[in-house]
Short mmCIF file of C-alpha atoms in Angstrom, two decimals:
data_model
loop_
_atom_site.label_atom_id
_atom_site.label_comp_id
_atom_site.label_asym_id
_atom_site.label_seq_id
_atom_site.Cartn_x
_atom_site.Cartn_y
_atom_site.Cartn_z
CA MET A 83 -10.01 -37.34 -21.46
CA ASP A 84 -9.17 -37.12 -25.19
CA SER A 85 -9.36 -33.32 -25.07
CA ILE A 86 -6.92 -33.26 -22.13
CA GLN A 87 -4.48 -35.50 -24.00
CA GLN A 88 -4.75 -33.31 -27.09
CA HIS A 89 -4.10 -30.23 -24.96
CA PHE A 90 -0.92 -31.72 -23.51
CA MET A 91 0.21 -32.86 -26.97
CA GLN A 92 -0.19 -29.30 -28.26
CA LEU A 93 1.86 -28.00 -25.34
CA TYR A 94 4.56 -30.58 -26.05
CA GLN A 95 4.68 -29.73 -29.75
CA SER A 96 4.94 -26.04 -28.92
CA GLY A 97 8.29 -26.70 -27.26
CA ILE A 98 7.37 -26.75 -23.60
CA SER A 99 9.84 -28.79 -21.54
CA PRO A 100 8.97 -32.30 -20.28
CA ASP A 101 9.44 -31.11 -16.68
CA SER A 102 6.87 -28.39 -17.22
CA LEU A 103 4.48 -30.91 -18.74
CA THR A 104 4.92 -33.16 -15.72
CA ALA A 105 4.20 -30.27 -13.38
CA LEU A 106 1.08 -29.35 -15.34
CA SER A 107 -0.06 -32.97 -15.32
CA MET A 108 0.35 -33.21 -11.55
CA GLN A 109 -1.51 -29.94 -11.10
CA ALA A 110 -4.37 -31.21 -13.26
CA GLN A 111 -4.49 -34.44 -11.28
CA ASP A 112 -4.63 -32.54 -7.99
CA GLU A 113 -7.44 -30.38 -9.32
CA MET A 114 -9.36 -33.43 -10.53
CA GLU A 115 -9.02 -35.11 -7.13
CA GLY A 116 -10.30 -31.92 -5.54
CA TYR A 117 -13.35 -31.89 -7.82
CA ILE A 118 -14.06 -35.55 -7.05
CA LYS A 119 -13.88 -34.87 -3.31
CA GLN A 120 -16.21 -31.89 -3.65
CA LEU A 121 -18.69 -34.01 -5.60
CA GLN A 122 -18.50 -36.81 -3.02
CA ASP A 123 -19.04 -34.35 -0.18
CA ALA A 124 -22.01 -32.85 -2.00
CA LYS A 125 -23.57 -36.31 -2.43
CA LYS A 126 -23.09 -37.14 1.24
CA ASN A 127 -24.48 -33.81 2.40
CA TYR A 128 -27.57 -34.31 0.23
CA LEU A 129 -28.14 -37.84 1.53
CA LYS A 130 -27.74 -36.67 5.13
CA GLN A 131 -30.68 -34.34 4.54
CA HIS A 132 -32.86 -37.24 3.32
CA LEU A 133 -31.93 -40.09 5.69
CA ASP A 134 -35.56 -41.22 6.10
CA GLU A 135 -36.23 -41.39 2.36
CA ASP A 136 -35.72 -44.07 -0.28
CA ILE A 137 -33.33 -41.81 -2.16
CA ALA A 138 -30.84 -42.20 0.69
CA VAL A 139 -30.80 -45.98 0.26
CA TYR A 140 -30.26 -45.70 -3.48
CA GLY A 141 -27.76 -42.89 -3.01
CA ILE A 142 -25.49 -45.09 -0.92
CA THR A 143 -24.94 -47.33 -3.94
CA GLN A 144 -23.74 -44.32 -5.93
CA LEU A 145 -21.04 -43.23 -3.50
CA GLY A 146 -18.52 -45.79 -4.73
CA ASP A 147 -16.41 -45.61 -1.59
CA ALA A 148 -16.67 -47.99 1.37
CA GLU A 149 -16.00 -45.34 4.01
CA ALA A 150 -18.62 -43.00 2.59
CA MET A 151 -21.14 -45.82 2.20
CA ILE A 152 -20.68 -46.92 5.81
CA GLU A 153 -21.00 -43.33 7.04
CA ILE A 154 -24.43 -42.89 5.44
CA TYR A 155 -25.55 -46.47 6.14
CA GLN A 156 -25.02 -45.98 9.87
CA GLN A 157 -27.20 -42.85 9.86
CA LEU A 158 -30.15 -44.16 7.84
CA GLY A 159 -33.59 -43.72 9.37
CA GLU A 160 -36.01 -46.60 9.97
CA LYS A 161 -38.37 -45.38 7.25
CA ALA A 162 -35.63 -45.70 4.67
CA LYS A 163 -34.57 -49.13 5.95
CA THR A 164 -38.10 -50.55 5.76
CA GLY A 165 -39.39 -48.59 2.77
CA ALA A 166 -39.79 -49.51 -0.88
CA LEU A 167 -36.06 -50.16 -1.21
CA ALA A 168 -35.84 -52.46 1.82
CA PRO A 169 -34.40 -55.35 -0.28
CA LEU A 170 -31.66 -53.04 -1.55
CA PHE A 171 -31.02 -51.87 2.00
CA GLU A 172 -30.44 -55.48 3.09
CA GLN A 173 -27.78 -55.84 0.40
CA ILE A 174 -26.16 -52.60 1.52
CA LYS A 175 -26.32 -53.78 5.13
CA ASP A 176 -24.53 -57.04 4.29
CA TYR A 177 -21.83 -55.16 2.40
CA CYS A 178 -21.29 -52.44 5.01
CA GLU A 179 -21.30 -54.82 7.97
CA GLY A 180 -18.79 -57.00 6.13
CA GLU A 181 -16.57 -53.98 5.51
CA ILE A 182 -16.80 -52.94 9.15
CA LYS A 183 -15.71 -56.41 10.26
CA ARG A 184 -12.84 -56.36 7.76
CA GLN A 185 -11.67 -53.00 9.05
CA GLN A 186 -11.83 -54.19 12.64
CA ALA A 187 -9.89 -57.32 11.75
CA ALA A 188 -7.26 -55.29 9.92
CA GLU A 189 -6.82 -53.09 12.99
CA ALA A 190 -6.48 -56.18 15.19
CA VAL A 191 -3.81 -57.76 12.98
CA GLN A 192 -0.95 -55.30 13.16
CA PRO A 193 2.81 -55.71 13.63
CA GLY A 194 3.61 -56.30 17.27
CA LYS A 195 0.09 -57.50 18.11
CA PRO A 196 -0.83 -61.16 18.65
CA ALA A 197 -2.92 -62.84 15.96
CA PRO A 198 -6.62 -63.30 16.78
CA GLU A 199 -7.23 -66.64 18.50
CA PHE A 200 -8.81 -69.40 16.43
CA THR A 201 -9.55 -73.11 16.63
CA LEU A 202 -9.75 -75.14 13.42
CA THR A 203 -9.70 -78.80 12.43
CA ASP A 204 -6.26 -80.23 11.71
CA ILE A 205 -5.38 -82.77 9.05
CA ASN A 206 -6.03 -85.64 11.50
CA GLY A 207 -9.54 -84.43 12.24
CA LYS A 208 -8.68 -83.02 15.66
CA PRO A 209 -9.23 -79.43 16.88
CA PHE A 210 -6.14 -77.24 16.77
CA SER A 211 -5.96 -73.95 18.66
CA LEU A 212 -3.43 -71.23 17.94
CA ALA A 213 -3.21 -70.72 21.70
CA SER A 214 -1.40 -74.06 21.96
CA LEU A 215 1.64 -72.42 20.35
CA ARG A 216 1.70 -69.43 22.67
CA GLY A 217 5.28 -68.42 23.43
CA LYS A 218 6.60 -69.73 20.12
CA TYR A 219 7.50 -67.88 16.93
CA VAL A 220 4.71 -68.79 14.49
CA VAL A 221 4.23 -68.29 10.76
CA LEU A 222 0.63 -68.52 9.54
CA ASP A 223 0.59 -69.58 5.90
CA PHE A 224 -2.75 -68.98 4.18
CA TRP A 225 -2.89 -71.10 1.06
CA GLY A 226 -4.87 -73.47 -1.16
CA SER A 227 -4.00 -76.13 -3.71
CA TRP A 228 -5.87 -73.96 -6.23
CA CYS A 229 -3.33 -71.13 -5.70
CA GLY A 230 -0.48 -71.53 -8.17
CA TRP A 231 1.77 -69.03 -6.43
CA CYS A 232 1.20 -70.80 -3.10
CA ILE A 233 2.37 -74.11 -4.54
CA LYS A 234 5.30 -72.47 -6.30
CA GLY A 235 6.60 -71.16 -2.99
CA MET A 236 6.37 -74.48 -1.13
CA PRO A 237 9.96 -75.70 -1.85
CA GLU A 238 11.36 -72.51 -0.32
CA MET A 239 8.99 -72.86 2.64
CA LYS A 240 10.19 -76.44 3.19
CA ASN A 241 13.82 -75.33 3.20
CA TYR A 242 12.99 -72.54 5.62
CA TYR A 243 11.15 -74.93 7.92
CA LYS A 244 13.98 -77.48 7.83
CA LYS A 245 16.46 -74.79 8.84
CA TYR A 246 14.44 -73.08 11.58
CA SER A 247 11.95 -75.69 12.82
CA LYS A 248 13.58 -75.80 16.27
CA LYS A 249 12.89 -72.11 16.78
CA MET A 250 9.57 -71.63 15.04
CA GLU A 251 6.44 -73.37 13.80
CA ILE A 252 4.47 -73.03 10.59
CA VAL A 253 0.69 -73.41 10.56
CA GLY A 254 -0.68 -73.96 7.08
CA ILE A 255 -4.27 -72.69 6.88
CA ASP A 256 -6.05 -74.04 3.82
CA CYS A 257 -8.84 -71.77 2.64
CA ASN A 258 -11.88 -72.32 0.47
CA GLU A 259 -11.53 -75.81 -0.95
CA PRO A 260 -12.83 -79.37 -0.36
CA GLU A 261 -11.15 -81.35 2.40
CA ASP A 262 -10.01 -84.14 0.07
CA LYS A 263 -8.22 -81.68 -2.23
CA TRP A 264 -6.48 -80.14 0.79
CA LYS A 265 -5.26 -83.49 2.16
CA GLU A 266 -4.16 -84.62 -1.28
CA ALA A 267 -2.07 -81.45 -1.76
CA VAL A 268 -0.39 -81.77 1.67
CA LYS A 269 0.56 -85.37 0.88
CA LYS A 270 1.64 -84.67 -2.69
CA HIS A 271 3.94 -81.80 -1.78
CA GLU A 272 5.15 -83.44 1.45
CA LEU A 273 4.51 -80.46 3.70
CA PRO A 274 5.79 -81.36 7.19
CA TRP A 275 4.30 -78.59 9.34
CA ILE A 276 0.94 -78.22 11.11
CA HIS A 277 -2.06 -78.10 8.76
CA VAL A 278 -5.61 -76.93 9.45
CA ILE A 279 -8.53 -76.16 7.17
CA ASP A 280 -10.95 -73.23 7.14
CA ASN A 281 -13.50 -74.27 4.55
CA GLU A 282 -16.86 -73.47 6.15
CA LYS A 283 -17.45 -69.89 7.28
CA ARG A 284 -13.84 -68.95 6.53
CA LYS A 285 -13.72 -67.24 9.92
CA CYS A 286 -9.95 -67.43 10.30
CA CYS A 287 -9.20 -66.54 6.69
CA GLY A 288 -11.65 -63.67 7.03
CA ASP A 289 -10.49 -62.40 10.42
CA VAL A 290 -6.75 -62.74 9.94
CA CYS A 291 -6.00 -62.79 6.22
CA ARG A 292 -7.30 -59.76 4.32
CA GLN A 293 -4.89 -59.91 1.45
CA ARG A 294 -4.51 -61.88 -1.74
CA PHE A 295 -3.09 -65.37 -1.66
CA PRO A 296 -0.49 -66.49 -0.89
CA HIS A 297 -0.30 -64.63 2.40
CA LYS A 298 2.05 -65.28 5.29
CA GLY A 299 1.92 -63.67 8.71
CA HIS A 300 4.60 -63.75 11.40
CA TYR A 301 3.35 -63.80 15.00
#
């Protein structure tokens, strides 16, 4: 990397125009991406020739790309899965299966599509189902009292709810915190909309929300 920077500095000092430097930089970047792709393809091709061997299990960890890892993981032979690196395979399996589920969830949650159905416990300890709001305009607000940006946006959310509550509903979905902290935050910040918690297997937060917090979805 240092040698590349020195090369561009020499070109700059020689009087070459900034536009030309930019073009050269973009060309170098394209070439580097091409080399990386060639290397990745070579790794995958090698592993595909050794799918029943331990090297294939280890090789998956060296791919560094979820799509490539899943591709090889799904083709592994039984000997590799149950061989000397079986414990490592189990870790790879957990990761790849998790990624597959995340990808499927991301495909399911797209503009114009309904949100995946879920039933969670509301703040009064009763089951709440998203299906109960079918036909209404709904905003799913994924948050937590531990999320500073979530709390910072609450005043604006309250104003929005006050203005449009006759036409829409907000469902606050608290993720990944103790129930007492959740209830305390709802009371402290006086949040008037529906509140549910997803603090066990995080099924809803996992299936619907794949982004950083705070995250809001319109359905």
